[in-house]
């Protein structure tokens, strides 16, 4: 359905990489910008180019663009994996232990912290409570408890609450918000049911 038989390049080239094929499809479509049909490729002597692809060619271009987006995600994942492996290779055993275990309760600016590792330029992580606002911080908001927010049955409000909470955590330099509580309340008498959504 990509209608590439009119281009001899496709007939004489063996592709080892799907990414190359997709990029060729995209570039060819954007350059030609027309729908090849029997009338335009065999009998017509005048150009039928339009400003916007139509029909099967437009569909093919849309499909190629989706593949291009997937390729970019795959390239990004490969890049992240490469850098992660490179960084881990530079870590000592002590660095790995420090990264995995942290510095214990409140041994830093947050309730949970991991130490910085200078050999890889890792600044450390700050993990902070809580379910209704940033714990142990000034000039922050106290949001409605999870159980009260859930009682509204309003998804838009829940999303706005979450976005505002996240913005305040980020504003205070917190890397990981230890919230919201996603537990299902199984015991009615549990004193911390209010942190979750019911």
PDB file of C-alpha atoms in Angstrom:
ATOM      1  CA  UNK A   1       0.000   0.000   0.000  1.00  0.00           C
ATOM      2  CA  UNK A   2       3.040   2.288  -0.027  1.00  0.00           C
ATOM      3  CA  UNK A   3       2.865   2.441  -3.830  1.00  0.00           C
ATOM      4  CA  UNK A   4       6.625   2.359  -4.369  1.00  0.00           C
ATOM      5  CA  UNK A   5       6.806   0.392  -7.623  1.00  0.00           C
ATOM      6  CA  UNK A   6       7.201   3.590  -9.618  1.00  0.00           C
ATOM      7  CA  UNK A   7      10.611   4.248  -8.041  1.00  0.00           C
ATOM      8  CA  UNK A   8      13.426   1.981  -9.369  1.00  0.00           C
ATOM      9  CA  UNK A   9      15.403   2.578  -6.156  1.00  0.00           C
ATOM     10  CA  UNK A  10      13.010   0.288  -4.328  1.00  0.00           C
ATOM     11  CA  UNK A  11      13.399  -2.426  -6.954  1.00  0.00           C
ATOM     12  CA  UNK A  12      17.211  -2.509  -6.904  1.00  0.00           C
ATOM     13  CA  UNK A  13      18.072  -1.874  -3.265  1.00  0.00           C
ATOM     14  CA  UNK A  14      18.229  -4.471  -0.503  1.00  0.00           C
ATOM     15  CA  UNK A  15      17.366  -3.057   2.910  1.00  0.00           C
ATOM     16  CA  UNK A  16      18.980  -4.465   6.028  1.00  0.00           C
ATOM     17  CA  UNK A  17      17.498  -1.877   8.349  1.00  0.00           C
ATOM     18  CA  UNK A  18      13.771  -1.194   8.722  1.00  0.00           C
ATOM     19  CA  UNK A  19      14.586   2.324   9.917  1.00  0.00           C
ATOM     20  CA  UNK A  20      16.162   3.120   6.548  1.00  0.00           C
ATOM     21  CA  UNK A  21      13.105   1.905   4.684  1.00  0.00           C
ATOM     22  CA  UNK A  22      10.768   4.050   6.744  1.00  0.00           C
ATOM     23  CA  UNK A  23      12.850   7.194   6.319  1.00  0.00           C
ATOM     24  CA  UNK A  24      13.006   6.614   2.553  1.00  0.00           C
ATOM     25  CA  UNK A  25       9.234   6.231   2.409  1.00  0.00           C
ATOM     26  CA  UNK A  26       8.743   9.440   4.359  1.00  0.00           C
ATOM     27  CA  UNK A  27      11.215  11.487   2.366  1.00  0.00           C
ATOM     28  CA  UNK A  28       9.933  10.167  -0.957  1.00  0.00           C
ATOM     29  CA  UNK A  29       6.358  10.959   0.024  1.00  0.00           C
ATOM     30  CA  UNK A  30       7.176  14.454   1.201  1.00  0.00           C
ATOM     31  CA  UNK A  31       9.202  15.182  -1.926  1.00  0.00           C
ATOM     32  CA  UNK A  32       6.776  13.832  -4.494  1.00  0.00           C
ATOM     33  CA  UNK A  33       3.623  14.801  -2.600  1.00  0.00           C
ATOM     34  CA  UNK A  34       1.266  13.074  -4.962  1.00  0.00           C
ATOM     35  CA  UNK A  35      -0.816   9.927  -5.343  1.00  0.00           C
ATOM     36  CA  UNK A  36       0.628   7.647  -8.049  1.00  0.00           C
ATOM     37  CA  UNK A  37      -2.143   6.126 -10.126  1.00  0.00           C
ATOM     38  CA  UNK A  38      -2.394   4.558 -13.567  1.00  0.00           C
ATOM     39  CA  UNK A  39      -3.352   7.914 -15.069  1.00  0.00           C
ATOM     40  CA  UNK A  40      -0.492   9.845 -13.480  1.00  0.00           C
ATOM     41  CA  UNK A  41       2.282   7.299 -13.957  1.00  0.00           C
ATOM     42  CA  UNK A  42       1.479   5.825 -17.379  1.00  0.00           C
ATOM     43  CA  UNK A  43      -0.603   8.178 -19.495  1.00  0.00           C
ATOM     44  CA  UNK A  44      -0.462  11.658 -18.071  1.00  0.00           C
ATOM     45  CA  UNK A  45       2.198  14.032 -19.398  1.00  0.00           C
ATOM     46  CA  UNK A  46       1.422  16.860 -17.006  1.00  0.00           C
ATOM     47  CA  UNK A  47       2.103  17.137 -13.320  1.00  0.00           C
ATOM     48  CA  UNK A  48      -0.725  16.347 -10.958  1.00  0.00           C
ATOM     49  CA  UNK A  49       1.093  17.476  -7.801  1.00  0.00           C
ATOM     50  CA  UNK A  50      -1.085  18.897  -5.065  1.00  0.00           C
ATOM     51  CA  UNK A  51      -0.255  20.636  -1.827  1.00  0.00           C
ATOM     52  CA  UNK A  52      -1.651  17.763   0.240  1.00  0.00           C
ATOM     53  CA  UNK A  53      -1.319  14.009  -0.444  1.00  0.00           C
ATOM     54  CA  UNK A  54      -4.631  12.246  -1.032  1.00  0.00           C
ATOM     55  CA  UNK A  55      -6.051   8.774  -1.108  1.00  0.00           C
ATOM     56  CA  UNK A  56      -3.786   5.767  -0.639  1.00  0.00           C
ATOM     57  CA  UNK A  57      -0.644   7.907  -0.680  1.00  0.00           C
ATOM     58  CA  UNK A  58      -1.903  10.049   2.202  1.00  0.00           C
ATOM     59  CA  UNK A  59      -2.667   6.863   4.131  1.00  0.00           C
ATOM     60  CA  UNK A  60       0.807   5.504   3.386  1.00  0.00           C
ATOM     61  CA  UNK A  61       2.450   8.731   4.532  1.00  0.00           C
ATOM     62  CA  UNK A  62       0.461   8.661   7.777  1.00  0.00           C
ATOM     63  CA  UNK A  63       1.550   5.068   8.387  1.00  0.00           C
ATOM     64  CA  UNK A  64       5.181   5.917   7.671  1.00  0.00           C
ATOM     65  CA  UNK A  65       5.006   8.862  10.078  1.00  0.00           C
ATOM     66  CA  UNK A  66       3.703   6.564  12.814  1.00  0.00           C
ATOM     67  CA  UNK A  67       6.598   4.184  12.169  1.00  0.00           C
ATOM     68  CA  UNK A  68       8.985   7.149  12.329  1.00  0.00           C
ATOM     69  CA  UNK A  69       7.654   8.047  15.784  1.00  0.00           C
ATOM     70  CA  UNK A  70       8.146   4.457  16.958  1.00  0.00           C
ATOM     71  CA  UNK A  71      11.687   4.469  15.609  1.00  0.00           C
ATOM     72  CA  UNK A  72      12.475   7.649  17.530  1.00  0.00           C
ATOM     73  CA  UNK A  73      11.210   5.988  20.717  1.00  0.00           C
ATOM     74  CA  UNK A  74      13.366   2.942  19.998  1.00  0.00           C
ATOM     75  CA  UNK A  75      16.427   5.103  19.353  1.00  0.00           C
ATOM     76  CA  UNK A  76      15.776   6.987  22.599  1.00  0.00           C
ATOM     77  CA  UNK A  77      15.482   3.718  24.529  1.00  0.00           C
ATOM     78  CA  UNK A  78      18.734   2.440  22.999  1.00  0.00           C
ATOM     79  CA  UNK A  79      20.500   5.688  23.908  1.00  0.00           C
ATOM     80  CA  UNK A  80      19.285   5.578  27.503  1.00  0.00           C
ATOM     81  CA  UNK A  81      20.315   1.927  27.790  1.00  0.00           C
ATOM     82  CA  UNK A  82      23.765   2.723  26.413  1.00  0.00           C
ATOM     83  CA  UNK A  83      24.340   5.565  28.869  1.00  0.00           C
ATOM     84  CA  UNK A  84      22.990   3.517  31.771  1.00  0.00           C
ATOM     85  CA  UNK A  85      25.347   0.617  31.011  1.00  0.00           C
ATOM     86  CA  UNK A  86      28.251   3.035  30.612  1.00  0.00           C
ATOM     87  CA  UNK A  87      27.487   4.634  33.970  1.00  0.00           C
ATOM     88  CA  UNK A  88      27.056   1.341  35.825  1.00  0.00           C
ATOM     89  CA  UNK A  89      30.410   0.136  34.492  1.00  0.00           C
ATOM     90  CA  UNK A  90      32.059   3.064  36.279  1.00  0.00           C
ATOM     91  CA  UNK A  91      30.490   2.313  39.660  1.00  0.00           C
ATOM     92  CA  UNK A  92      32.380   0.660  42.472  1.00  0.00           C
ATOM     93  CA  UNK A  93      30.666  -1.909  44.667  1.00  0.00           C
ATOM     94  CA  UNK A  94      30.307   0.746  47.375  1.00  0.00           C
ATOM     95  CA  UNK A  95      28.667   3.093  44.854  1.00  0.00           C
ATOM     96  CA  UNK A  96      26.169   0.412  43.862  1.00  0.00           C
ATOM     97  CA  UNK A  97      25.312  -0.340  47.482  1.00  0.00           C
ATOM     98  CA  UNK A  98      24.866   3.360  48.197  1.00  0.00           C
ATOM     99  CA  UNK A  99      22.650   3.817  45.168  1.00  0.00           C
ATOM    100  CA  UNK A 100      20.443   0.850  46.063  1.00  0.00           C
ATOM    101  CA  UNK A 101      20.134   1.387  49.835  1.00  0.00           C
ATOM    102  CA  UNK A 102      20.174   5.151  50.291  1.00  0.00           C
ATOM    103  CA  UNK A 103      21.398   7.039  53.334  1.00  0.00           C
ATOM    104  CA  UNK A 104      18.704   5.940  55.794  1.00  0.00           C
ATOM    105  CA  UNK A 105      15.836   7.900  57.316  1.00  0.00           C
ATOM    106  CA  UNK A 106      16.181  11.690  57.253  1.00  0.00           C
ATOM    107  CA  UNK A 107      19.934  11.676  56.631  1.00  0.00           C
ATOM    108  CA  UNK A 108      19.599  14.514  54.147  1.00  0.00           C
ATOM    109  CA  UNK A 109      17.121  17.144  52.962  1.00  0.00           C
ATOM    110  CA  UNK A 110      14.306  14.602  52.514  1.00  0.00           C
ATOM    111  CA  UNK A 111      12.910  11.703  54.501  1.00  0.00           C
ATOM    112  CA  UNK A 112      14.677   9.416  52.032  1.00  0.00           C
ATOM    113  CA  UNK A 113      17.905  10.201  50.184  1.00  0.00           C
ATOM    114  CA  UNK A 114      20.480   8.526  48.003  1.00  0.00           C
ATOM    115  CA  UNK A 115      24.023   9.825  48.016  1.00  0.00           C
ATOM    116  CA  UNK A 116      25.586  11.689  45.121  1.00  0.00           C
ATOM    117  CA  UNK A 117      28.066   9.741  42.994  1.00  0.00           C
ATOM    118  CA  UNK A 118      30.625  12.118  41.517  1.00  0.00           C
ATOM    119  CA  UNK A 119      32.233   9.573  39.156  1.00  0.00           C
ATOM    120  CA  UNK A 120      29.124   9.572  36.956  1.00  0.00           C
ATOM    121  CA  UNK A 121      27.812  13.041  37.784  1.00  0.00           C
ATOM    122  CA  UNK A 122      24.830  11.623  39.696  1.00  0.00           C
ATOM    123  CA  UNK A 123      23.484  14.259  42.116  1.00  0.00           C
ATOM    124  CA  UNK A 124      21.598  11.835  44.360  1.00  0.00           C
ATOM    125  CA  UNK A 125      17.866  11.545  44.838  1.00  0.00           C
ATOM    126  CA  UNK A 126      15.494  13.244  47.257  1.00  0.00           C
ATOM    127  CA  UNK A 127      12.405  11.158  48.153  1.00  0.00           C
ATOM    128  CA  UNK A 128       9.773  12.945  50.216  1.00  0.00           C
ATOM    129  CA  UNK A 129       6.380  12.323  51.789  1.00  0.00           C
ATOM    130  CA  UNK A 130       3.450  12.928  51.688  1.00  0.00           C
ATOM    131  CA  UNK A 131      -0.060  12.202  50.503  1.00  0.00           C
ATOM    132  CA  UNK A 132      -1.555  15.695  50.968  1.00  0.00           C
ATOM    133  CA  UNK A 133       1.486  17.906  50.436  1.00  0.00           C
ATOM    134  CA  UNK A 134       5.265  18.170  50.738  1.00  0.00           C
ATOM    135  CA  UNK A 135       6.266  17.027  54.218  1.00  0.00           C
ATOM    136  CA  UNK A 136       8.617  19.070  56.423  1.00  0.00           C
ATOM    137  CA  UNK A 137       8.468  22.108  54.138  1.00  0.00           C
ATOM    138  CA  UNK A 138       7.313  25.682  54.431  1.00  0.00           C
ATOM    139  CA  UNK A 139       5.102  27.691  52.088  1.00  0.00           C
ATOM    140  CA  UNK A 140       3.349  24.673  50.636  1.00  0.00           C
ATOM    141  CA  UNK A 141      -0.301  23.732  50.233  1.00  0.00           C
ATOM    142  CA  UNK A 142      -2.234  21.108  52.144  1.00  0.00           C
ATOM    143  CA  UNK A 143      -4.485  19.342  49.679  1.00  0.00           C
ATOM    144  CA  UNK A 144      -7.689  17.406  50.346  1.00  0.00           C
ATOM    145  CA  UNK A 145      -7.047  13.876  51.569  1.00  0.00           C
ATOM    146  CA  UNK A 146      -7.162  11.112  48.998  1.00  0.00           C
ATOM    147  CA  UNK A 147     -10.374   9.622  50.366  1.00  0.00           C
ATOM    148  CA  UNK A 148     -12.104  13.007  50.222  1.00  0.00           C
ATOM    149  CA  UNK A 149     -10.862  13.700  46.714  1.00  0.00           C
ATOM    150  CA  UNK A 150     -12.093  10.269  45.592  1.00  0.00           C
ATOM    151  CA  UNK A 151     -15.522  10.965  47.090  1.00  0.00           C
ATOM    152  CA  UNK A 152     -15.982  13.732  44.518  1.00  0.00           C
ATOM    153  CA  UNK A 153     -16.007  11.143  41.680  1.00  0.00           C
ATOM    154  CA  UNK A 154     -14.579  13.936  39.531  1.00  0.00           C
ATOM    155  CA  UNK A 155     -11.666  12.798  37.387  1.00  0.00           C
ATOM    156  CA  UNK A 156     -10.820  16.319  36.291  1.00  0.00           C
ATOM    157  CA  UNK A 157     -10.444  17.459  39.898  1.00  0.00           C
ATOM    158  CA  UNK A 158      -8.334  14.400  40.744  1.00  0.00           C
ATOM    159  CA  UNK A 159      -6.026  15.170  37.817  1.00  0.00           C
ATOM    160  CA  UNK A 160      -5.762  18.848  38.802  1.00  0.00           C
ATOM    161  CA  UNK A 161      -4.985  17.866  42.388  1.00  0.00           C
ATOM    162  CA  UNK A 162      -2.254  15.508  41.190  1.00  0.00           C
ATOM    163  CA  UNK A 163      -0.725  18.109  38.860  1.00  0.00           C
ATOM    164  CA  UNK A 164      -0.671  20.734  41.608  1.00  0.00           C
ATOM    165  CA  UNK A 165       0.866  18.287  44.092  1.00  0.00           C
ATOM    166  CA  UNK A 166       3.523  17.317  41.579  1.00  0.00           C
ATOM    167  CA  UNK A 167       4.345  20.944  40.825  1.00  0.00           C
ATOM    168  CA  UNK A 168       4.901  21.703  44.506  1.00  0.00           C
ATOM    169  CA  UNK A 169       7.111  18.646  44.997  1.00  0.00           C
ATOM    170  CA  UNK A 170       9.166  19.635  41.974  1.00  0.00           C
ATOM    171  CA  UNK A 171       9.338  23.228  43.161  1.00  0.00           C
ATOM    172  CA  UNK A 172      10.846  22.091  46.449  1.00  0.00           C
ATOM    173  CA  UNK A 173      13.526  20.068  44.689  1.00  0.00           C
ATOM    174  CA  UNK A 174      11.984  16.671  45.377  1.00  0.00           C
ATOM    175  CA  UNK A 175      12.836  14.015  42.804  1.00  0.00           C
ATOM    176  CA  UNK A 176      10.427  11.318  43.988  1.00  0.00           C
ATOM    177  CA  UNK A 177       7.106  12.040  45.689  1.00  0.00           C
ATOM    178  CA  UNK A 178       6.179   9.236  48.081  1.00  0.00           C
ATOM    179  CA  UNK A 179       2.547   9.697  47.166  1.00  0.00           C
ATOM    180  CA  UNK A 180      -0.227   9.153  46.436  1.00  0.00           C
ATOM    181  CA  UNK A 181      -1.141   6.094  48.466  1.00  0.00           C
ATOM    182  CA  UNK A 182      -2.607   3.585  46.004  1.00  0.00           C
ATOM    183  CA  UNK A 183      -3.540   0.917  48.553  1.00  0.00           C
ATOM    184  CA  UNK A 184      -7.051  -0.478  48.648  1.00  0.00           C
ATOM    185  CA  UNK A 185      -8.588  -0.001  52.060  1.00  0.00           C
ATOM    186  CA  UNK A 186      -9.144  -3.527  53.410  1.00  0.00           C
ATOM    187  CA  UNK A 187      -9.613  -2.714  57.097  1.00  0.00           C
ATOM    188  CA  UNK A 188     -12.141  -0.039  57.989  1.00  0.00           C
ATOM    189  CA  UNK A 189     -10.388   0.756  61.278  1.00  0.00           C
ATOM    190  CA  UNK A 190      -7.009   1.459  59.640  1.00  0.00           C
ATOM    191  CA  UNK A 191      -5.851   4.853  60.813  1.00  0.00           C
ATOM    192  CA  UNK A 192      -4.275   5.796  57.478  1.00  0.00           C
ATOM    193  CA  UNK A 193      -7.092   4.911  55.097  1.00  0.00           C
ATOM    194  CA  UNK A 194      -7.567   8.604  54.395  1.00  0.00           C
ATOM    195  CA  UNK A 195      -4.238   8.707  52.520  1.00  0.00           C
ATOM    196  CA  UNK A 196      -5.614   6.463  49.777  1.00  0.00           C
ATOM    197  CA  UNK A 197      -8.672   6.684  47.588  1.00  0.00           C
ATOM    198  CA  UNK A 198     -10.868   4.199  49.386  1.00  0.00           C
TER     199      UNK A 198
END
